[in-house]
């Protein structure tokens, strides 16, 4: 028996479920297949539990500053790590409830099993064959763990299992300091664990700019050991693990391997699609429509490796479903790129980095502002970081920013919204800046970039009356 469906979606993660909701605007003839646990990577083992852990850690991290400014008794604060982990899991269970309900709402059209293509329009799941007019592959990624580290068993943990730890040991090796390693490493360090962090390259948290990178490493080093340029090896040390990399070695209770993620395509039967696969087993696809060649198959979310972030996975689910069902439609544009790392201070980028602009031969100026002496940051004892804004050398249009700063997530949003709107430095500087706020630090960087432009300003930084609506003048 072969079932038939207008659309089959492989993967009930963010991309798959968003594709489902978009497609349901036009058809109910959809089958959703999911291989692993339900609830999405983001809500189950990603964005949400990591932020739940970081909130507790950052709040506790304030105790040193409180002691410095005259608040007594902070030394008496203790961390019940098993209780903190239980709190994270309880919140996690709330976040996964919605996605699980949505996936299961399809009843018999929601299938739990590993999907495999027999050909471009036939999929096999649990021994059943489904003929599909259209297919969306949204199977996500999984953490990489080197083969040689498998022998350490449960003492080597990835972000997939870290939130399941009920009583984590207090000596931790973190290997890989991309956004995930940096966030989780800082969280455990602020919670009082001894963290030894290693990364292969010179940069952490995906930051490109050397100065911005150094400002984050400087903060992290006050909380944990950070070794960059390290090729790490693990060795047995009784019941424990000896982590060695660069000039640092430390005995730890467990290791968080945050070495990157690989696409879940290996068991999908993509070799049966009749298209060429690259050496990672990935087919080529249209970057705008996400369609694989001329096939009625689209590939969306982290699995395609384009922009492995939650809001991008959702957008790609929308794009894939929309283009699958509207083959003649004009292609949908993407939002301006943005990335945020939820350390304290926060880090991230908006638009294009200086490196990307230089690689593309784009003429640009950069203005920067330090948060070490920024007024509002000082009042809060959060005075660390540096913010760089890049603007077009011809017309001052803002092109990108690289940030380590208090409340970076909000500053980065202001920047990315302005970039997408095509605002210039002058236009941004005509916006209100309340006092005292960290946004005044952003204003300093914008002003510095404008000085770099070298153009003499004709007017004060205020809009002209005839450009404003009457209500705004009141
Ligand atoms: C620790 C961590 C923290 C993160 N923090 C953030 C953050 O703060 N902000 C942010 O924007 N992003 C963050 N991310 C990234 C974000 O979680 C992902 O971008 C997003 O979850 C990707 O969604 P997806 O739908 O592509 O994949 P997923 O949600 O992983 O869904 C893929 C689904 O496909 C299923 N599947 C796999 N193979 C098959 C198969 N053969 N057949 C059927 N089903 C299959 C899987 O079981 C899974 O359910 C974080 C990720 C991690 C790991």
Short mmCIF file of C-alpha atoms and ligand atoms in Angstrom, two decimals:
data_model
loop_
_atom_site.label_atom_id
_atom_site.label_comp_id
_atom_site.label_asym_id
_atom_site.label_seq_id
_atom_site.Cartn_x
_atom_site.Cartn_y
_atom_site.Cartn_z
CA UNK A 1 0.00 0.00 0.00
CA UNK A 2 1.27 3.47 -0.89
CA UNK A 3 -0.22 6.53 0.74
CA UNK A 4 -0.41 9.76 -1.20
CA UNK A 5 0.03 13.32 0.03
CA UNK A 6 0.24 16.72 -1.60
CA UNK A 7 3.15 17.58 0.69
CA UNK A 8 5.42 15.59 2.99
CA UNK A 9 7.49 17.48 5.56
CA UNK A 10 10.50 15.67 7.01
CA UNK A 11 11.32 17.00 10.47
CA UNK A 12 9.07 18.47 13.16
CA UNK A 13 11.54 21.14 14.23
CA UNK A 14 11.13 24.87 13.81
CA UNK A 15 11.61 24.83 10.02
CA UNK A 16 9.29 21.85 9.55
CA UNK A 17 6.53 23.14 11.82
CA UNK A 18 6.67 26.63 10.29
CA UNK A 19 6.49 25.05 6.83
CA UNK A 20 3.47 23.11 8.08
CA UNK A 21 1.66 26.25 9.26
CA UNK A 22 2.45 28.08 6.00
CA UNK A 23 1.32 25.15 3.85
CA UNK A 24 -1.89 24.69 5.88
CA UNK A 25 -3.02 28.09 4.56
CA UNK A 26 -3.47 26.36 1.20
CA UNK A 27 -3.91 22.63 1.82
CA UNK A 28 -4.59 20.09 4.57
CA UNK A 29 -3.16 17.23 2.54
CA UNK A 30 0.13 17.14 4.46
CA UNK A 31 2.08 14.36 6.17
CA UNK A 32 4.67 15.25 8.81
CA UNK A 33 7.44 12.75 9.55
CA UNK A 34 9.77 13.13 12.52
CA UNK A 35 12.56 10.78 13.51
CA UNK A 36 13.78 11.98 16.89
CA UNK A 37 12.14 13.40 20.00
CA UNK A 38 9.39 15.98 19.47
CA UNK A 39 9.52 19.54 20.78
CA UNK A 40 12.15 21.11 18.41
CA UNK A 41 15.87 21.52 19.00
CA UNK A 42 15.38 25.15 20.04
CA UNK A 43 12.86 24.49 22.80
CA UNK A 44 14.18 21.08 23.88
CA UNK A 45 17.98 21.31 23.87
CA UNK A 46 18.87 24.66 22.31
CA UNK A 47 17.90 28.32 22.59
CA UNK A 48 15.43 28.04 25.44
CA UNK A 49 17.04 25.74 28.05
CA UNK A 50 20.39 27.46 27.47
CA UNK A 51 18.81 30.85 28.15
CA UNK A 52 17.01 29.50 31.22
CA UNK A 53 20.39 28.37 32.61
CA UNK A 54 22.09 31.64 31.65
CA UNK A 55 19.46 33.76 33.41
CA UNK A 56 20.17 32.03 36.73
CA UNK A 57 23.93 32.24 36.12
CA UNK A 58 23.93 35.93 35.16
CA UNK A 59 21.77 36.84 38.15
CA UNK A 60 24.18 35.03 40.48
CA UNK A 61 27.12 36.60 38.62
CA UNK A 62 25.98 39.97 40.00
CA UNK A 63 26.86 38.96 43.55
CA UNK A 64 30.49 40.07 43.29
CA UNK A 65 29.47 43.52 42.17
CA UNK A 66 26.86 43.73 44.93
CA UNK A 67 29.56 42.91 47.48
CA UNK A 68 31.82 45.59 45.97
CA UNK A 69 29.13 48.27 46.30
CA UNK A 70 28.25 47.56 49.90
CA UNK A 71 25.70 44.75 49.93
CA UNK A 72 26.59 42.24 52.64
CA UNK A 73 25.87 38.55 52.82
CA UNK A 74 26.42 37.72 49.17
CA UNK A 75 29.21 35.28 50.10
CA UNK A 76 26.56 33.22 51.85
CA UNK A 77 24.73 32.53 48.59
CA UNK A 78 25.01 28.88 47.59
CA UNK A 79 24.21 27.10 44.36
CA UNK A 80 22.19 23.90 44.43
CA UNK A 81 23.21 22.77 40.92
CA UNK A 82 20.76 19.83 40.79
CA UNK A 83 17.92 22.26 41.68
CA UNK A 84 19.07 24.72 39.01
CA UNK A 85 19.13 21.94 36.40
CA UNK A 86 15.67 20.79 37.50
CA UNK A 87 14.40 24.37 37.12
CA UNK A 88 15.82 24.47 33.56
CA UNK A 89 14.11 21.18 32.68
CA UNK A 90 10.80 22.33 34.15
CA UNK A 91 10.87 25.46 31.96
CA UNK A 92 12.02 23.34 29.01
CA UNK A 93 8.95 21.12 29.45
CA UNK A 94 6.72 24.18 29.19
CA UNK A 95 8.45 25.39 26.03
CA UNK A 96 8.22 22.05 24.20
CA UNK A 97 4.51 21.56 24.93
CA UNK A 98 3.33 23.84 22.07
CA UNK A 99 5.49 22.31 19.31
CA UNK A 100 4.60 18.78 20.47
CA UNK A 101 0.88 19.62 20.38
CA UNK A 102 1.20 21.12 16.88
CA UNK A 103 3.08 18.10 15.51
CA UNK A 104 0.59 15.64 17.03
CA UNK A 105 -2.42 17.67 15.83
CA UNK A 106 -2.11 15.96 12.45
CA UNK A 107 -3.19 12.65 14.04
CA UNK A 108 -2.49 9.80 11.59
CA UNK A 109 -0.78 12.27 9.23
CA UNK A 110 1.92 12.77 11.87
CA UNK A 111 4.32 9.82 11.66
CA UNK A 112 7.15 9.04 14.04
CA UNK A 113 9.97 7.38 12.14
CA UNK A 114 13.08 7.76 10.05
CA UNK A 115 12.20 8.90 6.53
CA UNK A 116 14.14 7.70 3.51
CA UNK A 117 13.78 8.62 -0.16
CA UNK A 118 13.33 5.68 -2.55
CA UNK A 119 13.11 8.17 -5.40
CA UNK A 120 12.29 11.87 -5.71
CA UNK A 121 8.60 11.36 -4.95
CA UNK A 122 8.54 8.19 -2.90
CA UNK A 123 9.45 8.13 0.77
CA UNK A 124 9.62 5.10 3.03
CA UNK A 125 8.89 5.40 6.75
CA UNK A 126 8.49 2.45 9.13
CA UNK A 127 8.13 0.17 6.08
CA UNK A 128 5.26 2.27 4.66
CA UNK A 129 5.58 4.05 1.31
CA UNK A 130 4.32 7.58 0.77
CA UNK A 131 4.00 9.17 -2.66
CA UNK A 132 4.43 12.94 -2.36
CA UNK A 133 3.80 15.71 -4.87
CA UNK A 134 6.10 17.95 -2.85
CA UNK A 135 8.65 17.30 -0.11
CA UNK A 136 10.31 19.65 2.37
CA UNK A 137 13.45 18.35 4.03
CA UNK A 138 13.83 20.03 7.44
CA UNK A 139 15.79 17.42 9.33
CA UNK A 140 18.13 19.75 11.23
CA UNK A 141 21.60 18.95 12.52
CA UNK A 142 23.23 17.02 15.36
CA UNK A 143 26.35 17.70 17.46
CA UNK A 144 29.71 16.41 16.27
CA UNK A 145 31.72 14.24 18.67
CA UNK A 146 35.11 12.91 17.52
CA UNK A 147 35.18 9.13 17.18
CA UNK A 148 38.11 8.90 19.64
CA UNK A 149 36.06 10.58 22.37
CA UNK A 150 33.22 8.04 22.28
CA UNK A 151 35.17 5.81 24.68
CA UNK A 152 34.71 8.37 27.48
CA UNK A 153 31.00 7.52 27.47
CA UNK A 154 28.70 9.77 29.48
CA UNK A 155 31.63 11.90 30.68
CA UNK A 156 31.70 13.61 27.25
CA UNK A 157 28.49 15.54 26.87
CA UNK A 158 27.02 17.65 24.06
CA UNK A 159 24.30 20.30 24.15
CA UNK A 160 21.89 17.44 23.34
CA UNK A 161 22.42 15.87 26.77
CA UNK A 162 23.79 18.63 29.00
CA UNK A 163 20.37 19.73 30.26
CA UNK A 164 19.61 16.14 31.30
CA UNK A 165 22.49 16.17 33.81
CA UNK A 166 20.88 15.97 37.24
CA UNK A 167 24.00 16.52 39.32
CA UNK A 168 26.80 17.81 37.06
CA UNK A 169 30.33 17.54 38.42
CA UNK A 170 31.88 20.90 39.23
CA UNK A 171 35.08 20.61 37.17
CA UNK A 172 34.26 21.03 33.49
CA UNK A 173 36.24 21.09 30.26
CA UNK A 174 34.54 23.01 27.46
CA UNK A 175 35.97 22.23 24.04
CA UNK A 176 34.88 24.59 21.27
CA UNK A 177 34.00 28.21 21.98
CA UNK A 178 31.46 29.06 19.34
CA UNK A 179 28.21 30.61 20.59
CA UNK A 180 27.06 27.39 22.29
CA UNK A 181 30.36 26.65 24.07
CA UNK A 182 30.78 30.24 25.24
CA UNK A 183 27.22 30.51 26.56
CA UNK A 184 27.25 27.19 28.42
CA UNK A 185 30.84 27.62 29.62
CA UNK A 186 30.07 31.02 31.11
CA UNK A 187 26.82 29.74 32.62
CA UNK A 188 28.55 26.95 34.56
CA UNK A 189 31.44 29.24 35.53
CA UNK A 190 29.06 31.85 36.95
CA UNK A 191 27.28 29.06 38.82
CA UNK A 192 30.53 28.36 40.66
CA UNK A 193 31.96 25.52 38.57
CA UNK A 194 35.65 25.33 37.64
CA UNK A 195 35.58 25.71 33.86
CA UNK A 196 38.55 25.08 31.55
CA UNK A 197 37.63 26.25 28.06
CA UNK A 198 39.55 25.56 24.87
CA UNK A 199 39.06 26.54 21.27
CA UNK A 200 41.03 25.90 18.13
CA UNK A 201 41.05 29.35 16.51
CA UNK A 202 41.83 32.77 17.98
CA UNK A 203 38.19 33.87 18.13
CA UNK A 204 35.26 33.04 20.40
CA UNK A 205 31.48 33.32 20.06
CA UNK A 206 31.74 33.63 16.29
CA UNK A 207 33.15 37.17 16.60
CA UNK A 208 35.27 38.25 13.62
CA UNK A 209 36.79 41.49 14.91
CA UNK A 210 40.02 41.13 16.95
CA UNK A 211 39.32 44.00 19.36
CA UNK A 212 35.69 43.02 19.98
CA UNK A 213 36.82 39.41 20.44
CA UNK A 214 39.53 40.42 22.92
CA UNK A 215 37.00 42.36 25.00
CA UNK A 216 34.81 39.26 25.45
CA UNK A 217 37.77 36.97 26.16
CA UNK A 218 38.93 39.50 28.77
CA UNK A 219 35.63 39.17 30.65
CA UNK A 220 35.48 35.38 30.30
CA UNK A 221 39.02 35.01 31.66
CA UNK A 222 37.88 36.58 34.93
CA UNK A 223 35.47 33.64 35.33
CA UNK A 224 37.20 30.65 33.73
CA UNK A 225 40.38 29.64 31.98
CA UNK A 226 40.28 30.29 28.22
CA UNK A 227 42.87 28.73 25.91
CA UNK A 228 42.71 29.74 22.25
CA UNK A 229 44.70 28.17 19.42
CA UNK A 230 44.33 24.82 21.17
CA UNK A 231 44.23 21.43 19.49
CA UNK A 232 42.59 19.49 22.32
CA UNK A 233 43.14 15.90 23.33
CA UNK A 234 41.42 13.96 26.12
CA UNK A 235 43.07 11.33 28.31
CA UNK A 236 41.84 8.98 31.02
CA UNK A 237 42.76 10.13 34.52
CA UNK A 238 41.30 7.58 36.89
CA UNK A 239 37.57 8.25 36.95
CA UNK A 240 38.20 11.68 35.52
CA UNK A 241 39.41 13.16 32.24
CA UNK A 242 42.60 15.08 31.58
CA UNK A 243 41.99 17.77 28.97
CA UNK A 244 45.06 19.07 27.19
CA UNK A 245 45.28 21.84 24.63
CA UNK A 246 47.84 24.55 23.86
CA UNK A 247 49.76 25.33 27.02
CA UNK A 248 46.94 24.31 29.39
CA UNK A 249 45.97 20.99 30.91
CA UNK A 250 43.39 20.27 33.57
CA UNK A 251 41.68 17.32 35.20
CA UNK A 252 37.90 17.61 34.89
CA UNK A 253 34.82 15.59 35.83
CA UNK A 254 33.21 15.92 32.42
CA UNK A 255 33.69 17.58 29.05
CA UNK A 256 31.22 19.61 27.05
CA UNK A 257 32.03 18.98 23.39
CA UNK A 258 30.74 21.99 21.47
CA UNK A 259 32.60 21.38 18.24
CA UNK A 260 29.89 22.18 15.74
CA UNK A 261 26.95 20.34 14.22
CA UNK A 262 26.48 18.17 11.14
CA UNK A 263 23.40 18.00 8.87
CA UNK A 264 21.00 15.07 9.31
CA UNK A 265 21.17 13.88 5.71
CA UNK A 266 23.21 10.69 5.96
CA UNK A 267 20.29 8.24 6.25
CA UNK A 268 17.82 10.15 4.08
CA UNK A 269 18.53 8.25 0.87
CA UNK A 270 19.48 11.45 -0.99
CA UNK A 271 21.61 9.28 -3.30
CA UNK A 272 18.29 8.03 -4.75
CA UNK A 273 17.25 11.51 -5.92
CA UNK A 274 19.38 11.42 -9.07
CA UNK A 275 21.18 14.68 -8.26
CA UNK A 276 24.84 15.27 -7.51
CA UNK A 277 25.85 15.32 -3.83
CA UNK A 278 28.92 17.10 -2.48
CA UNK A 279 31.48 15.38 -0.22
CA UNK A 280 29.24 16.02 2.83
CA UNK A 281 26.38 14.26 1.05
CA UNK A 282 24.54 17.55 0.41
CA UNK A 283 22.70 18.33 -2.83
CA UNK A 284 22.98 21.82 -4.34
CA UNK A 285 19.87 23.96 -3.96
CA UNK A 286 18.62 27.38 -5.01
CA UNK A 287 19.60 29.79 -2.20
CA UNK A 288 16.47 31.88 -2.72
CA UNK A 289 13.71 29.30 -3.17
CA UNK A 290 15.54 26.44 -1.36
CA UNK A 291 14.55 24.09 -4.17
CA UNK A 292 16.86 21.18 -5.01
CA UNK A 293 17.53 21.34 -8.75
CA UNK A 294 14.33 20.76 -10.76
CA UNK A 295 12.96 18.33 -8.20
CA UNK A 296 9.75 18.97 -6.25
CA UNK A 297 11.93 18.92 -3.11
CA UNK A 298 12.96 21.85 -0.91
CA UNK A 299 15.52 21.94 1.91
CA UNK A 300 14.97 24.32 4.85
CA UNK A 301 16.42 25.16 8.25
CA UNK A 302 19.73 24.22 9.86
CA UNK A 303 20.09 21.13 7.65
CA UNK A 304 21.00 23.26 4.62
CA UNK A 305 23.79 25.04 6.55
CA UNK A 306 22.87 28.54 5.30
CA UNK A 307 21.86 30.40 8.48
CA UNK A 308 21.62 28.02 11.47
CA UNK A 309 19.48 30.21 13.73
CA UNK A 310 15.95 29.91 15.01
CA UNK A 311 14.30 32.81 13.21
CA UNK A 312 16.09 31.86 10.00
CA UNK A 313 14.92 28.24 10.27
CA UNK A 314 11.36 29.54 10.65
CA UNK A 315 11.76 31.84 7.64
CA UNK A 316 13.18 29.02 5.57
CA UNK A 317 10.24 26.79 6.50
CA UNK A 318 7.92 29.58 5.26
CA UNK A 319 9.95 30.13 2.10
CA UNK A 320 10.10 26.43 1.25
CA UNK A 321 6.36 25.86 1.75
CA UNK A 322 5.43 29.04 -0.13
CA UNK A 323 7.62 28.30 -3.14
CA UNK A 324 6.66 24.64 -3.18
CA UNK A 325 3.00 25.60 -3.46
CA UNK A 326 3.56 28.67 -5.71
CA UNK A 327 6.20 27.63 -8.27
CA UNK A 328 5.68 30.75 -10.38
CA UNK A 329 5.78 33.24 -7.47
CA UNK A 330 8.34 36.02 -7.22
CA UNK A 331 11.01 34.96 -4.77
CA UNK A 332 10.82 36.14 -1.18
CA UNK A 333 13.74 38.19 0.12
CA UNK A 334 15.64 37.41 3.32
CA UNK A 335 15.88 39.57 6.41
CA UNK A 336 19.18 41.31 7.26
CA UNK A 337 21.54 38.80 8.93
CA UNK A 338 21.87 39.03 12.70
CA UNK A 339 23.43 36.88 15.40
CA UNK A 340 23.34 37.23 19.17
CA UNK A 341 25.27 35.40 21.89
CA UNK A 342 23.69 35.63 25.33
CA UNK A 343 26.83 35.95 27.44
CA UNK A 344 27.27 38.80 29.95
CA UNK A 345 28.22 41.16 28.36
CA UNK A 346 26.33 39.99 25.30
CA UNK A 347 27.94 39.62 21.89
CA UNK A 348 26.96 39.45 18.26
CA UNK A 349 26.71 41.15 14.91
CA UNK A 350 24.20 42.90 12.69
CA UNK A 351 24.43 43.09 8.90
CA UNK A 352 27.94 42.64 7.54
CA UNK A 353 31.18 42.35 9.50
CA UNK A 354 34.26 44.40 8.60
CA UNK A 355 35.87 41.24 7.26
CA UNK A 356 32.93 40.47 4.95
CA UNK A 357 32.85 44.08 3.72
CA UNK A 358 36.59 44.07 3.04
CA UNK A 359 36.37 40.67 1.30
CA UNK A 360 33.65 42.11 -0.97
CA UNK A 361 35.75 45.21 -1.71
CA UNK A 362 33.08 47.47 -0.19
CA UNK A 363 34.37 50.94 0.84
CA UNK A 364 33.36 51.56 4.46
CA UNK A 365 34.22 53.53 7.58
CA UNK A 366 34.10 52.23 11.14
CA UNK A 367 33.22 54.05 14.35
CA UNK A 368 33.77 52.40 17.68
CA UNK A 369 32.80 53.03 21.29
CA UNK A 370 34.07 51.35 24.44
CA UNK A 371 31.66 50.50 27.26
CA UNK A 372 34.40 50.56 29.91
CA UNK A 373 33.65 54.17 30.86
CA UNK A 374 30.08 54.39 29.52
CA UNK A 375 27.91 56.12 32.10
CA UNK A 376 24.94 53.78 32.41
CA UNK A 377 27.12 50.67 32.15
CA UNK A 378 29.24 52.03 35.02
CA UNK A 379 26.21 52.60 37.26
CA UNK A 380 25.30 48.95 36.80
CA UNK A 381 28.85 47.60 37.16
CA UNK A 382 28.45 46.18 33.66
CA UNK A 383 31.07 48.39 32.06
CA UNK A 384 32.77 46.07 29.57
CA UNK A 385 32.80 45.66 25.84
CA UNK A 386 33.23 47.54 22.60
CA UNK A 387 30.78 48.31 19.80
CA UNK A 388 31.85 48.92 16.18
CA UNK A 389 29.55 50.31 13.51
CA UNK A 390 30.41 50.08 9.81
CA UNK A 391 28.92 52.55 7.34
CA UNK A 392 29.15 53.00 3.59
CA UNK A 393 32.05 55.38 2.84
CA UNK A 394 30.00 57.08 0.08
CA UNK A 395 26.73 57.94 1.79
CA UNK A 396 26.96 56.91 5.45
CA UNK A 397 24.42 54.09 5.09
CA UNK A 398 24.85 51.69 7.98
CA UNK A 399 26.09 48.33 6.73
CA UNK A 400 27.01 46.36 9.80
CA UNK A 401 28.05 46.22 13.42
CA UNK A 402 30.08 43.98 15.72
CA UNK A 403 29.28 44.15 19.38
CA UNK A 404 30.29 43.08 22.88
CA UNK A 405 28.26 45.17 25.29
CA UNK A 406 25.79 45.16 28.15
CA UNK A 407 22.27 44.60 26.77
CA UNK A 408 23.85 43.72 23.43
CA UNK A 409 20.72 41.86 22.32
CA UNK A 410 18.75 45.12 22.30
CA UNK A 411 21.50 47.25 20.76
CA UNK A 412 21.93 44.66 18.01
CA UNK A 413 18.19 44.74 17.31
CA UNK A 414 18.23 48.53 16.94
CA UNK A 415 21.15 48.19 14.55
CA UNK A 416 19.78 45.38 12.42
CA UNK A 417 16.38 47.05 12.09
CA UNK A 418 18.13 50.27 10.99
CA UNK A 419 20.30 48.40 8.51
CA UNK A 420 17.29 46.65 6.98
CA UNK A 421 15.54 50.03 6.70
CA UNK A 422 18.60 51.42 4.86
CA UNK A 423 19.16 54.18 7.44
CA UNK A 424 22.24 56.40 7.32
CA UNK A 425 24.34 57.52 10.31
CA UNK A 426 22.61 60.93 10.18
CA UNK A 427 19.16 59.38 10.21
CA UNK A 428 20.00 57.16 13.17
CA UNK A 429 21.53 60.08 15.04
CA UNK A 430 18.28 62.02 14.61
CA UNK A 431 16.49 59.39 16.71
CA UNK A 432 15.85 60.11 20.39
CA UNK A 433 18.44 58.69 22.81
CA UNK A 434 17.16 58.65 26.39
CA UNK A 435 19.59 59.44 29.21
CA UNK A 436 21.15 57.53 30.88
CA UNK A 437 21.05 54.38 28.77
CA UNK A 438 23.52 52.03 27.10
CA UNK A 439 22.03 53.26 23.80
CA UNK A 440 24.15 56.37 24.41
CA UNK A 441 27.15 54.08 23.84
CA UNK A 442 25.67 53.17 20.48
CA UNK A 443 25.30 56.89 19.73
CA UNK A 444 29.01 57.41 20.50
CA UNK A 445 29.92 54.72 17.94
CA UNK A 446 27.60 56.27 15.33
CA UNK A 447 29.15 59.70 15.94
CA UNK A 448 32.64 58.22 15.67
CA UNK A 449 31.73 56.59 12.34
CA UNK A 450 30.40 59.89 11.06
CA UNK A 451 33.66 61.62 12.00
CA UNK A 452 35.45 58.96 9.93
CA UNK A 453 33.28 59.89 6.95
CA UNK A 454 34.96 63.29 7.10
CA UNK A 455 31.90 65.21 5.89
CA UNK A 456 31.07 68.46 7.69
CA UNK A 457 27.54 68.46 9.13
CA UNK A 458 25.31 71.38 8.07
CA UNK A 459 22.57 70.99 10.70
CA UNK A 460 22.30 69.87 14.34
CA UNK A 461 21.21 66.23 14.79
CA UNK A 462 17.50 67.01 14.67
CA UNK A 463 14.96 66.36 11.96
CA UNK A 464 13.57 69.31 9.98
CA UNK A 465 10.03 70.42 10.86
CA UNK A 466 8.63 69.73 7.41
CA UNK A 467 9.84 66.11 7.62
CA UNK A 468 7.84 65.42 10.80
CA UNK A 469 4.17 64.74 11.41
CA UNK A 470 2.37 67.39 13.53
CA UNK A 471 1.81 64.99 16.44
CA UNK A 472 5.52 64.50 16.81
CA UNK A 473 6.11 68.20 17.42
CA UNK A 474 3.82 68.34 20.47
C1 LIG B 1 22.53 24.78 22.56
C2 LIG B 1 21.90 25.57 21.43
C3 LIG B 1 21.56 26.88 21.64
C4 LIG B 1 20.97 27.61 20.61
N1 LIG B 1 20.63 28.91 20.86
C5 LIG B 1 20.07 29.64 19.89
C6 LIG B 1 19.68 30.98 20.13
O1 LIG B 1 19.84 31.50 21.22
N2 LIG B 1 19.09 31.67 19.12
C7 LIG B 1 18.90 31.12 17.88
O2 LIG B 1 18.38 31.80 16.98
N3 LIG B 1 19.26 29.83 17.62
C8 LIG B 1 19.83 29.09 18.59
N4 LIG B 1 20.16 27.79 18.35
C9 LIG B 1 19.93 27.24 16.99
C10 LIG B 1 18.46 26.81 16.80
O3 LIG B 1 18.10 25.94 17.84
C11 LIG B 1 18.31 26.14 15.45
O4 LIG B 1 18.66 27.08 14.45
C12 LIG B 1 16.92 25.63 15.15
O5 LIG B 1 16.44 24.86 16.21
C13 LIG B 1 16.92 24.78 13.87
O6 LIG B 1 15.63 24.31 13.59
P1 LIG B 1 15.42 23.19 12.47
O7 LIG B 1 13.95 23.05 12.25
O8 LIG B 1 16.26 23.45 11.29
O9 LIG B 1 15.98 21.83 13.12
P2 LIG B 1 15.43 20.98 14.36
O10 LIG B 1 14.64 21.78 15.31
O11 LIG B 1 16.65 20.27 14.87
O12 LIG B 1 14.43 19.93 13.70
C14 LIG B 1 14.85 18.85 12.92
C15 LIG B 1 13.91 17.68 13.16
O13 LIG B 1 14.10 16.70 12.14
C16 LIG B 1 14.08 15.40 12.70
N5 LIG B 1 14.76 14.45 11.79
C17 LIG B 1 16.09 14.23 11.65
N6 LIG B 1 16.30 13.29 10.70
C18 LIG B 1 15.08 12.92 10.23
C19 LIG B 1 14.63 11.99 9.24
N7 LIG B 1 15.44 11.26 8.49
N8 LIG B 1 13.29 11.84 9.04
C20 LIG B 1 12.42 12.60 9.75
N9 LIG B 1 12.79 13.48 10.70
C21 LIG B 1 14.11 13.65 10.93
C22 LIG B 1 14.79 15.62 14.04
O14 LIG B 1 14.48 14.57 14.93
C23 LIG B 1 14.19 16.97 14.48
O15 LIG B 1 12.99 16.79 15.19
C24 LIG B 1 20.73 27.01 19.36
C25 LIG B 1 21.07 25.67 19.13
C26 LIG B 1 21.65 24.95 20.17
C27 LIG B 1 21.98 23.50 19.92
#
